[in-house]
mmCIF file of C-alpha atoms in Angstrom:
data_model
loop_
_atom_site.group_PDB
_atom_site.id
_atom_site.type_symbol
_atom_site.label_atom_id
_atom_site.label_comp_id
_atom_site.label_asym_id
_atom_site.label_seq_id
_atom_site.Cartn_x
_atom_site.Cartn_y
_atom_site.Cartn_z
ATOM 1 C CA MET A 1 1.953 5.366 -15.225
ATOM 2 C CA ALA A 2 -0.281 8.388 -15.730
ATOM 3 C CA ARG A 3 2.581 10.809 -16.478
ATOM 4 C CA PRO A 4 6.307 10.549 -17.209
ATOM 5 C CA ASP A 5 7.204 12.546 -14.069
ATOM 6 C CA LEU A 6 5.438 9.930 -11.926
ATOM 7 C CA ALA A 7 7.405 7.225 -13.718
ATOM 8 C CA ASP A 8 10.578 9.221 -12.971
ATOM 9 C CA ASP A 9 9.622 9.268 -9.277
ATOM 10 C CA LEU A 10 9.180 5.493 -9.242
ATOM 11 C CA GLU A 11 12.535 4.981 -10.929
ATOM 12 C CA LYS A 12 14.219 7.226 -8.316
ATOM 13 C CA GLN A 13 12.601 5.266 -5.475
ATOM 14 C CA TYR A 14 13.792 2.002 -7.026
ATOM 15 C CA GLN A 15 17.379 3.249 -7.399
ATOM 16 C CA MET A 16 17.349 4.637 -3.845
ATOM 17 C CA ALA A 17 16.238 1.246 -2.500
ATOM 18 C CA LEU A 18 18.970 -0.556 -4.436
ATOM 19 C CA LYS A 19 21.659 1.850 -3.178
ATOM 20 C CA ALA A 20 20.463 1.129 0.365
ATOM 21 C CA GLY A 21 20.946 -2.616 -0.101
ATOM 22 C CA ALA A 22 17.709 -3.926 -1.604
ATOM 23 C CA GLU A 23 18.134 -7.157 -3.553
ATOM 24 C CA ILE A 24 16.605 -7.513 -7.006
ATOM 25 C CA ILE A 25 14.252 -10.463 -7.374
ATOM 26 C CA LEU A 26 12.766 -9.195 -10.659
ATOM 27 C CA PRO A 27 14.240 -6.021 -12.153
ATOM 28 C CA LEU A 28 11.998 -3.002 -12.711
ATOM 29 C CA GLU A 29 12.361 -2.222 -16.425
ATOM 30 C CA ARG A 30 11.237 1.031 -17.985
ATOM 31 C CA ILE A 31 10.081 0.330 -21.537
ATOM 32 C CA SER A 32 8.635 3.738 -22.437
ATOM 33 C CA PRO A 33 8.243 7.150 -20.776
ATOM 34 C CA ASN A 34 5.153 5.918 -18.923
ATOM 35 C CA GLU A 35 5.505 2.115 -18.854
ATOM 36 C CA PHE A 36 7.424 -0.439 -16.823
ATOM 37 C CA ILE A 37 7.753 -4.179 -16.725
ATOM 38 C CA PRO A 38 6.929 -4.810 -13.039
ATOM 39 C CA GLY A 39 9.760 -5.342 -10.592
ATOM 40 C CA LEU A 40 10.156 -7.028 -7.217
ATOM 41 C CA ILE A 41 12.804 -6.295 -4.598
ATOM 42 C CA LYS A 42 13.706 -7.729 -1.204
ATOM 43 C CA VAL A 43 14.231 -5.028 1.413
ATOM 44 C CA LYS A 44 15.275 -5.003 5.057
ATOM 45 C CA GLU A 45 14.216 -2.788 7.943
ATOM 46 C CA GLY A 46 15.768 0.649 7.642
ATOM 47 C CA ASN A 47 15.666 0.827 3.843
ATOM 48 C CA PRO A 48 14.560 4.394 3.005
ATOM 49 C CA ILE A 49 11.986 3.166 0.471
ATOM 50 C CA LEU A 50 9.937 1.998 3.473
ATOM 51 C CA GLU A 51 9.508 5.672 4.419
ATOM 52 C CA GLU A 52 7.883 6.462 1.060
ATOM 53 C CA GLU A 53 4.552 5.601 -0.490
ATOM 54 C CA VAL A 54 5.298 3.777 -3.738
ATOM 55 C CA PHE A 55 2.774 4.038 -6.570
ATOM 56 C CA GLY A 56 3.669 1.894 -9.534
ATOM 57 C CA PRO A 57 4.527 -1.664 -10.528
ATOM 58 C CA LEU A 58 7.198 -2.260 -7.889
ATOM 59 C CA GLY A 59 6.648 -4.851 -5.189
ATOM 60 C CA MET A 60 8.678 -5.129 -2.014
ATOM 61 C CA VAL A 61 9.223 -8.272 0.029
ATOM 62 C CA MET A 62 10.476 -8.482 3.602
ATOM 63 C CA LEU A 63 11.178 -11.748 5.400
ATOM 64 C CA ALA A 64 9.671 -12.376 8.833
ATOM 65 C CA LYS A 65 10.212 -15.268 11.224
ATOM 66 C CA ASP A 66 6.519 -15.480 12.187
ATOM 67 C CA ASP A 67 3.124 -13.768 11.891
ATOM 68 C CA HIS A 68 3.823 -11.444 14.830
ATOM 69 C CA GLU A 69 7.007 -10.131 13.216
ATOM 70 C CA ALA A 70 5.277 -9.839 9.822
ATOM 71 C CA LEU A 71 2.521 -7.743 11.402
ATOM 72 C CA LYS A 72 5.079 -5.545 13.162
ATOM 73 C CA LEU A 73 6.973 -4.963 9.905
ATOM 74 C CA ALA A 74 3.760 -4.060 8.078
ATOM 75 C CA ASN A 75 2.502 -1.723 10.800
ATOM 76 C CA ASP A 76 5.857 -0.027 11.474
ATOM 77 C CA VAL A 77 5.600 2.080 8.313
ATOM 78 C CA LYS A 78 3.764 5.403 8.322
ATOM 79 C CA PHE A 79 1.509 4.438 5.425
ATOM 80 C CA GLY A 80 -1.474 2.109 5.289
ATOM 81 C CA LEU A 81 -3.339 2.309 2.003
ATOM 82 C CA SER A 82 -3.661 -1.436 1.425
ATOM 83 C CA ASN A 83 -2.136 -4.776 2.321
ATOM 84 C CA SER A 84 -2.339 -8.193 0.768
ATOM 85 C CA VAL A 85 -2.236 -11.341 2.919
ATOM 86 C CA TRP A 86 -1.584 -14.733 1.375
ATOM 87 C CA THR A 87 -2.618 -17.749 3.450
ATOM 88 C CA THR A 88 -5.349 -20.388 3.368
ATOM 89 C CA ASP A 89 -5.365 -20.622 7.184
ATOM 90 C CA GLU A 90 -8.524 -18.810 8.338
ATOM 91 C CA LYS A 91 -7.131 -18.044 11.826
ATOM 92 C CA ARG A 92 -4.090 -16.369 10.290
ATOM 93 C CA GLN A 93 -6.303 -14.444 7.862
ATOM 94 C CA GLN A 94 -8.423 -13.175 10.766
ATOM 95 C CA TYR A 95 -5.313 -12.203 12.767
ATOM 96 C CA PHE A 96 -4.095 -9.955 9.965
ATOM 97 C CA ILE A 97 -7.558 -8.570 9.139
ATOM 98 C CA GLU A 98 -8.017 -7.501 12.766
ATOM 99 C CA ASN A 99 -4.514 -6.155 13.342
ATOM 100 C CA LEU A 100 -3.215 -4.591 10.130
ATOM 101 C CA GLU A 101 -3.314 -0.790 10.249
ATOM 102 C CA SER A 102 -4.578 -0.484 6.706
ATOM 103 C CA GLY A 103 -7.504 0.924 4.769
ATOM 104 C CA THR A 104 -7.872 -2.277 2.740
ATOM 105 C CA VAL A 105 -6.824 -5.854 3.467
ATOM 106 C CA SER A 106 -6.993 -8.242 0.517
ATOM 107 C CA ILE A 107 -6.890 -11.977 1.164
ATOM 108 C CA ASN A 108 -5.116 -14.185 -1.384
ATOM 109 C CA LYS A 109 -5.240 -11.528 -4.101
ATOM 110 C CA SER A 110 -3.454 -8.337 -4.937
ATOM 111 C CA SER A 111 -4.962 -5.130 -3.649
ATOM 112 C CA SER A 112 -7.472 -3.397 -5.873
ATOM 113 C CA SER A 113 -10.510 -1.174 -5.563
ATOM 114 C CA ASP A 114 -14.146 -1.875 -6.374
ATOM 115 C CA PRO A 115 -16.474 1.094 -6.940
ATOM 116 C CA ARG A 116 -19.118 -0.599 -4.779
ATOM 117 C CA LEU A 117 -16.796 -0.662 -1.756
ATOM 118 C CA PRO A 118 -15.193 2.183 0.213
ATOM 119 C CA PHE A 119 -11.517 2.721 -0.533
ATOM 120 C CA GLY A 120 -9.249 4.821 1.627
ATOM 121 C CA GLY A 121 -6.037 4.608 3.546
ATOM 122 C CA ALA A 122 -4.995 4.600 7.166
ATOM 123 C CA LYS A 123 -2.250 6.602 8.850
ATOM 124 C CA SER A 124 -0.519 8.934 6.331
ATOM 125 C CA SER A 125 -2.090 7.319 3.256
ATOM 126 C CA GLY A 126 -4.805 8.831 1.149
ATOM 127 C CA TYR A 127 -7.051 11.843 1.523
ATOM 128 C CA GLY A 128 -10.079 10.127 3.021
ATOM 129 C CA VAL A 129 -12.534 7.606 1.652
ATOM 130 C CA GLU A 130 -13.527 7.417 -1.985
ATOM 131 C CA LEU A 131 -15.969 5.198 -3.849
ATOM 132 C CA SER A 132 -19.225 3.757 -2.440
ATOM 133 C CA LEU A 133 -22.022 5.523 -0.612
ATOM 134 C CA LEU A 134 -19.833 5.837 2.492
ATOM 135 C CA ALA A 135 -17.583 8.235 0.576
ATOM 136 C CA LEU A 136 -20.385 10.804 0.525
ATOM 137 C CA LYS A 137 -19.535 11.544 4.159
ATOM 138 C CA GLU A 138 -16.213 12.972 2.956
ATOM 139 C CA PHE A 139 -18.041 15.669 0.992
ATOM 140 C CA VAL A 140 -20.697 16.823 3.441
ATOM 141 C CA THR A 141 -20.716 18.676 6.729
ATOM 142 C CA VAL A 142 -23.373 17.986 9.305
ATOM 143 C CA LYS A 143 -25.167 21.067 10.570
ATOM 144 C CA THR A 144 -27.539 21.027 13.513
ATOM 145 C CA ILE A 145 -30.320 23.594 13.501
ATOM 146 C CA VAL A 146 -32.390 24.161 16.622
ATOM 147 C CA GLY A 147 -35.315 26.466 17.143
ATOM 148 C CA ASN A 148 -38.995 26.559 17.859
#
């Protein structure tokens, strides 16, 4: 983590999720003021951690009975920085690509950014687009000048 206070925030989010009933799959372990061994928890709808944007090595898993329910669970949160979809079925991949309310959809890999590609969130995530030539639009204002 970049700073100890950000690591503190992650630890608080983790504890809050556990108090609300999250199940530990892999424990989040703090090994220094800024470092963790990554953790993984299983959460259910209504867990307050789903109302927060988590930045750090903590993964959350929710079970869904089908793709429709999985999409609903993913889109029912107010954030949408990135999602990761794991399936070799191309129709299922396309379904999630087209319907996830997210700035980035990664297929069969964890989410990451590439400086050649635009990176930005949807909904309450992020502050606009960064990286790539498309990000320049975030820093300019169009002005129309007319005259003779």
